[in-house]
PDB file of C-alpha atoms in Angstrom:
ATOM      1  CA  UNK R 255      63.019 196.430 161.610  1.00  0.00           C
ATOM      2  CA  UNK R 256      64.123 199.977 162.111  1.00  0.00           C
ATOM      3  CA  UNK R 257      63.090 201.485 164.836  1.00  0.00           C
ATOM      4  CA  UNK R 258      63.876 204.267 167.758  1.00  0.00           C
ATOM      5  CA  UNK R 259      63.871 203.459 171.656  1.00  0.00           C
ATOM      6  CA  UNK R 260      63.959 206.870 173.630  1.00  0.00           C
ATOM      7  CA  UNK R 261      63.135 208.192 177.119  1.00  0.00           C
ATOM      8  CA  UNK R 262      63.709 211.231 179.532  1.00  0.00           C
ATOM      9  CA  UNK R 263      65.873 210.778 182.463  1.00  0.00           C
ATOM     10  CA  UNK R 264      67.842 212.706 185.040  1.00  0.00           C
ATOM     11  CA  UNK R 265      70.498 211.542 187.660  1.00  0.00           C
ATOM     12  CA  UNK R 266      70.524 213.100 190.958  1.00  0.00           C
ATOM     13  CA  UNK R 267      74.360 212.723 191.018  1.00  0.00           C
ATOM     14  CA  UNK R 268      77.729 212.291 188.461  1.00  0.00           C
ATOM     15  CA  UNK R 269      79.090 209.812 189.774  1.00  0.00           C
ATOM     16  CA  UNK R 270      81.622 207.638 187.907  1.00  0.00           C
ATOM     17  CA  UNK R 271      80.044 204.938 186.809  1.00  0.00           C
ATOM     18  CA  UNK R 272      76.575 206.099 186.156  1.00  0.00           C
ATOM     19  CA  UNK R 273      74.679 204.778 183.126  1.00  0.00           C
ATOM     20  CA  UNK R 274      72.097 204.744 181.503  1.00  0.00           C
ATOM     21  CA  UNK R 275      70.941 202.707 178.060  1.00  0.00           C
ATOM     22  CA  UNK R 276      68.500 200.726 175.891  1.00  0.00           C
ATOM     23  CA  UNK R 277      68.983 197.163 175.098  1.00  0.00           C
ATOM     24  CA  UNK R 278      68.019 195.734 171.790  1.00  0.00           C
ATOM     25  CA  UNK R 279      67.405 192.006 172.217  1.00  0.00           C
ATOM     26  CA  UNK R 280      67.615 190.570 175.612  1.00  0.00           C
ATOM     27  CA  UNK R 281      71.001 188.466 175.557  1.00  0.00           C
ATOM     28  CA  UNK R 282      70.311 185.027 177.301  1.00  0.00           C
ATOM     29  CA  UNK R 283      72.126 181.064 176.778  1.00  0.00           C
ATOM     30  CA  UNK R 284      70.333 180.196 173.224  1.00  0.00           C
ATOM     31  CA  UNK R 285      73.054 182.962 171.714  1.00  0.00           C
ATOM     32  CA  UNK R 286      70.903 185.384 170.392  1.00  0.00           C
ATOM     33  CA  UNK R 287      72.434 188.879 169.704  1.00  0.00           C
ATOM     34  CA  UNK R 288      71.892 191.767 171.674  1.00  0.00           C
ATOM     35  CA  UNK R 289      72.778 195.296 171.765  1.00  0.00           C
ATOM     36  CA  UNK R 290      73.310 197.639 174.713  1.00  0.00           C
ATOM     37  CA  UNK R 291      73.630 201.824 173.966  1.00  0.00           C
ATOM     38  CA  UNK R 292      74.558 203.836 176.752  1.00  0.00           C
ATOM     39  CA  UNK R 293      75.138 207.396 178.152  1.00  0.00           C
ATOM     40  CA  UNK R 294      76.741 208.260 181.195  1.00  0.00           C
ATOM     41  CA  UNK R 295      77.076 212.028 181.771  1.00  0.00           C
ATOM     42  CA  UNK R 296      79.579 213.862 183.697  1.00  0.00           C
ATOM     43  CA  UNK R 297      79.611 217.473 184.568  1.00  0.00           C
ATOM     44  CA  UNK R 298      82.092 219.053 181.854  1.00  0.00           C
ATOM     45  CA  UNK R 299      81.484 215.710 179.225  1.00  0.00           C
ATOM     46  CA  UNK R 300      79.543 213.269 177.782  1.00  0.00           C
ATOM     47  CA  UNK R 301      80.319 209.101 177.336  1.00  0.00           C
ATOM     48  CA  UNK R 302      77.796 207.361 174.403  1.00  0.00           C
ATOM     49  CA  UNK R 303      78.612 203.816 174.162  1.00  0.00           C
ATOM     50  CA  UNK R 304      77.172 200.828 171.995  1.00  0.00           C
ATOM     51  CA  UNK R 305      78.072 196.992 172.941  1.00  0.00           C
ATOM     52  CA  UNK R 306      77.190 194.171 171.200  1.00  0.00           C
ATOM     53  CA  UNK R 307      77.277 190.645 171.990  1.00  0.00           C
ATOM     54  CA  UNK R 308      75.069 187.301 172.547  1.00  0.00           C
ATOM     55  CA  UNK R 309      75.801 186.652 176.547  1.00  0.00           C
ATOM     56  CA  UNK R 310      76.796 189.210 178.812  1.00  0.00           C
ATOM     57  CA  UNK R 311      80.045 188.508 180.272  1.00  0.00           C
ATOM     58  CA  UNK R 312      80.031 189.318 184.102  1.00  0.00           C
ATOM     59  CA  UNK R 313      79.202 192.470 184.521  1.00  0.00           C
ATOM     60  CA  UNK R 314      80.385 193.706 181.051  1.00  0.00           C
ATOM     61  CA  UNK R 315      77.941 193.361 177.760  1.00  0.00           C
ATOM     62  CA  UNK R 316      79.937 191.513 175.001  1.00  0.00           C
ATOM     63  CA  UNK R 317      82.502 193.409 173.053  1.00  0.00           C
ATOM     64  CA  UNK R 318      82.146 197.532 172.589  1.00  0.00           C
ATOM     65  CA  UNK R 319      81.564 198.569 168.712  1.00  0.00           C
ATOM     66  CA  UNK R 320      82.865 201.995 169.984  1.00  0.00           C
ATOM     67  CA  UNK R 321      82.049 205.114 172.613  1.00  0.00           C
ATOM     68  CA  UNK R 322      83.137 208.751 172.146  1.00  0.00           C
ATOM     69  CA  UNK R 323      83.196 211.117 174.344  1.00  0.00           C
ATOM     70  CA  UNK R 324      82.074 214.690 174.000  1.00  0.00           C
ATOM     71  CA  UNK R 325      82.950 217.890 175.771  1.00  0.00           C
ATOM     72  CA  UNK R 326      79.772 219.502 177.268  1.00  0.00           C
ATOM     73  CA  UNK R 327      77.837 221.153 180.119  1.00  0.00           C
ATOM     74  CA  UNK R 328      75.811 219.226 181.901  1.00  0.00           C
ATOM     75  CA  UNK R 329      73.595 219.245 185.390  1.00  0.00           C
ATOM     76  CA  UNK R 330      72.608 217.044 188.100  1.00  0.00           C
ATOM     77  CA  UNK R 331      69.311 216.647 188.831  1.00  0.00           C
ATOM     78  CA  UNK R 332      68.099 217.919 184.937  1.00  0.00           C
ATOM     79  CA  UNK R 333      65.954 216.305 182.410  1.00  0.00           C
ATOM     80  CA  UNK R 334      67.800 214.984 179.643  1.00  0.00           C
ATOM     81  CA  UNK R 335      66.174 212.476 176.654  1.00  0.00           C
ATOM     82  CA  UNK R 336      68.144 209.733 175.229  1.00  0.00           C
ATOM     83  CA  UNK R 337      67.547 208.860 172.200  1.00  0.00           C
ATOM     84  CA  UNK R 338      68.960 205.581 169.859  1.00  0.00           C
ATOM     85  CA  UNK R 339      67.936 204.825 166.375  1.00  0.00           C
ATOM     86  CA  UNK R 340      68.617 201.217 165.283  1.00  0.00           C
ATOM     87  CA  UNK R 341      68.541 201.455 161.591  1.00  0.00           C
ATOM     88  CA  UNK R 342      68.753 197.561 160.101  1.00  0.00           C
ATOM     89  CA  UNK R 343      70.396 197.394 156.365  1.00  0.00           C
ATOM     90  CA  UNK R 344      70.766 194.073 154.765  1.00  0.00           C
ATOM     91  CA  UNK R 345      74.312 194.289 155.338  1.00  0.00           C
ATOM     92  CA  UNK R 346      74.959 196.393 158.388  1.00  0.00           C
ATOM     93  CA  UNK R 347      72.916 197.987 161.513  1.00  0.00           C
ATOM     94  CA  UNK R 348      73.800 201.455 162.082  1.00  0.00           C
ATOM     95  CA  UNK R 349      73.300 202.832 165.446  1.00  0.00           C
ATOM     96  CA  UNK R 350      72.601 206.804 166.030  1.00  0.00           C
ATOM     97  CA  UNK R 351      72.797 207.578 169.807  1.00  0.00           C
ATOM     98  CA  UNK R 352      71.326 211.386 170.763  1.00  0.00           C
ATOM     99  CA  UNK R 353      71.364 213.234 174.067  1.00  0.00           C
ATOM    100  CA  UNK R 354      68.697 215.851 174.214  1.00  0.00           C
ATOM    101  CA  UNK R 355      67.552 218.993 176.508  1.00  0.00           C
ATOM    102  CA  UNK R 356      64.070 218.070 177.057  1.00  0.00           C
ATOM    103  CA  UNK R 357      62.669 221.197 176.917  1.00  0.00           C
ATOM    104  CA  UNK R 358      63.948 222.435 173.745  1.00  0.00           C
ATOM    105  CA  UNK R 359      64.788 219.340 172.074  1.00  0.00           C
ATOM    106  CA  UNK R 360      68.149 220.839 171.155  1.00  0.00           C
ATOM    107  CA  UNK R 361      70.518 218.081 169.993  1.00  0.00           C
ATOM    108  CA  UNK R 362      73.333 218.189 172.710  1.00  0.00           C
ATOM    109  CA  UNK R 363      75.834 215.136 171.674  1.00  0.00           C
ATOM    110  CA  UNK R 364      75.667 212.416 169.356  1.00  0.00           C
ATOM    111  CA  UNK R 365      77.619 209.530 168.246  1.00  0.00           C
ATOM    112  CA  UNK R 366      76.753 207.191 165.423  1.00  0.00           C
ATOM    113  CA  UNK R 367      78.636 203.811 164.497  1.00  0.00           C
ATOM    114  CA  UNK R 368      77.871 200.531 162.658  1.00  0.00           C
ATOM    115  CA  UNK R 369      78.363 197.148 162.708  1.00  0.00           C
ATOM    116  CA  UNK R 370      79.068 194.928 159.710  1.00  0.00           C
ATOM    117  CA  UNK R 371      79.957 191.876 161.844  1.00  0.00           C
ATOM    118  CA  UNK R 372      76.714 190.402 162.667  1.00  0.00           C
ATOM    119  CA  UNK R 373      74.230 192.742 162.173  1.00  0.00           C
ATOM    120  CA  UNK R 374      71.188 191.194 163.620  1.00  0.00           C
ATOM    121  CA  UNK R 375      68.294 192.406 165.391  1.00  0.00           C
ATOM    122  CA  UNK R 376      65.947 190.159 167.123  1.00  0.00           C
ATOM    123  CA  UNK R 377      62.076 191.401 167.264  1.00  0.00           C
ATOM    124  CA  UNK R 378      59.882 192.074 170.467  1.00  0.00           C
ATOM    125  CA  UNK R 379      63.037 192.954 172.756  1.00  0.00           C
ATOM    126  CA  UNK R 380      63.486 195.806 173.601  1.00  0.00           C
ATOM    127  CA  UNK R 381      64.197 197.251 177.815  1.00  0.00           C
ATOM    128  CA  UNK R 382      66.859 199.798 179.280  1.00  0.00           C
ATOM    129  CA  UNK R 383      69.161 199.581 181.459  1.00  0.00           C
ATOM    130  CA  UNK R 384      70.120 201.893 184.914  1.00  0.00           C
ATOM    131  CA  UNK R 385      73.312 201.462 185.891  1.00  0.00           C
ATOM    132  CA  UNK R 386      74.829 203.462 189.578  1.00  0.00           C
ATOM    133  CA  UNK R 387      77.676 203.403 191.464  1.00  0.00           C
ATOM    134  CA  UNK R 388      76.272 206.110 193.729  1.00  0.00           C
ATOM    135  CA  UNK R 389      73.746 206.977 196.551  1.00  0.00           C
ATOM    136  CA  UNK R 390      71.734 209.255 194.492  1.00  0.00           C
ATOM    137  CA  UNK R 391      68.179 208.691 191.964  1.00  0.00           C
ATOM    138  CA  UNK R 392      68.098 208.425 188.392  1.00  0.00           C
ATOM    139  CA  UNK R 393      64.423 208.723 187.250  1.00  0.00           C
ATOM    140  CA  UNK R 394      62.936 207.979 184.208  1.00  0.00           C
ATOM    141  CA  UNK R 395      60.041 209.035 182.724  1.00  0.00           C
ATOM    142  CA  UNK R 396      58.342 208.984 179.130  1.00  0.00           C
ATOM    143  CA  UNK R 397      59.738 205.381 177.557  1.00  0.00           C
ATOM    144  CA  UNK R 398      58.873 205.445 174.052  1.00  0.00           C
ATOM    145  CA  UNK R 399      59.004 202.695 171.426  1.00  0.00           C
ATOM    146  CA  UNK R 400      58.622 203.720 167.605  1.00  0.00           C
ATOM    147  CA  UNK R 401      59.542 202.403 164.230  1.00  0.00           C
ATOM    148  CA  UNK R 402      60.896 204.198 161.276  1.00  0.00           C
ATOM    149  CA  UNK R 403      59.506 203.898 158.211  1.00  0.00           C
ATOM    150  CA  UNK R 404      61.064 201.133 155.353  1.00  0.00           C
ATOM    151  CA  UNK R 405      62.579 203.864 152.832  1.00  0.00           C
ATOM    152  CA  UNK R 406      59.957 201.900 150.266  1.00  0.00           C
ATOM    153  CA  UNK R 407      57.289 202.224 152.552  1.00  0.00           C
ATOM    154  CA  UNK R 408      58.153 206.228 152.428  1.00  0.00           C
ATOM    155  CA  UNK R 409      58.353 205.751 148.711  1.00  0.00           C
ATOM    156  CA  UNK R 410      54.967 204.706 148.096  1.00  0.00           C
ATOM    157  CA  UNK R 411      53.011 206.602 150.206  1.00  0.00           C
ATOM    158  CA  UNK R 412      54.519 210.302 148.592  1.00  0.00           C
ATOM    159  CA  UNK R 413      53.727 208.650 145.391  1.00  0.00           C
ATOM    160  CA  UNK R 414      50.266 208.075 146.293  1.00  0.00           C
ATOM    161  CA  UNK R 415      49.829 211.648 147.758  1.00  0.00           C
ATOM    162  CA  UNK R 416      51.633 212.722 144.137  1.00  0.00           C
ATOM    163  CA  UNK R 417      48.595 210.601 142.221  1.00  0.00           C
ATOM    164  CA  UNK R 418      45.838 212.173 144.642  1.00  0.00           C
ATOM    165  CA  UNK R 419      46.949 215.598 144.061  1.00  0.00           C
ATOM    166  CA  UNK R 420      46.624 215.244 140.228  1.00  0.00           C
ATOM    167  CA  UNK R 421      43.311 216.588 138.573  1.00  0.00           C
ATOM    168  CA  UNK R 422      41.500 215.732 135.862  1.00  0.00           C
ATOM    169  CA  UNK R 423      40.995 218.534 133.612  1.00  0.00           C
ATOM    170  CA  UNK R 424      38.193 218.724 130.779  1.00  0.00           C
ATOM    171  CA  UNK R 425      39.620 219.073 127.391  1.00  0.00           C
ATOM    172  CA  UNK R 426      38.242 222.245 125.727  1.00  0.00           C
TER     173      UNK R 426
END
């Protein structure tokens, strides 16, 4: 169940406050986990975020597993892609969150972090999440779902390229 949610998006205006993320699971009463990653930019930085948690609290998403943020320059009204790999171990979920120049696809922050708590991710939920405490737009274009490979699966399929590649030769 490994998989990568990603889109392009651009604010028309830092404001504090101004997120934007991928949920993982859609928390709701029956307690089913959830995950929220974030990004908010800022002109001179940029915040990456995951929460976790089975009911949103208010207006808050559970408890945080951790945020960093990371010096940068960054514009208003540019194209960015966010990018989060959920990566689900049978004893952990790590969680790789990537902001991107679009054109380029130049890696321009990143923050990675785990959780050994309760890592588990529910199938067939997946959304994102705009969140403004400004005036201006955010738009978002490009929403991509797309699942990464079992390390088994990966295994299999270079051994059967290995095995087709191999010739019979007559014996002289």
């Amino acid at each position: 169940q490994s998989f990568v949610i990603q889109a392009d998006w651009r604010d028309g205006t830092f404001s504090n406050g101004n997120t934007f993320g991928f949920y993982t699971g859609v928390p709701d009463n029956d307690g089913s986990p959830a995950y929220l990653g974030t990004v908010q930019l800022r002109a001179d930085s940029v915040l990456l975020r995951v929460d976790e948690g089975t009911v949103p609290s208010g207006m808050s998403f559970g408890g945080q597993l951790g945020n960093q943020t990371i010096p940068g320059t960054f514009h208003e009204d540019t194209w960015y892609q966010f990018r989060m790999e959920v990566i689900s171990m049978p004893d952990r979920i790590d969680f790789n969150l990537g902001v991107y120049d679009v054109t380029t696809l130049e890696l321009l922050a990143s923050y990675s972090v785990s959780d050994t708590v309760n890592p588990v991710v529910e199938t067939g939920q997946v959304g994102f999440r705009v969140g403004s405490n400004s005036t201006g737009f955010t738009d978002i274009d490009n929403f991509r779902i797309s699942p990464i490979p079992e390390p088994g699966t990966l295994l299999m399929l270079g051994l059967a390229i290995a095995c087709g590649s191999l010739r019979r030769r007559p014996i002289d």
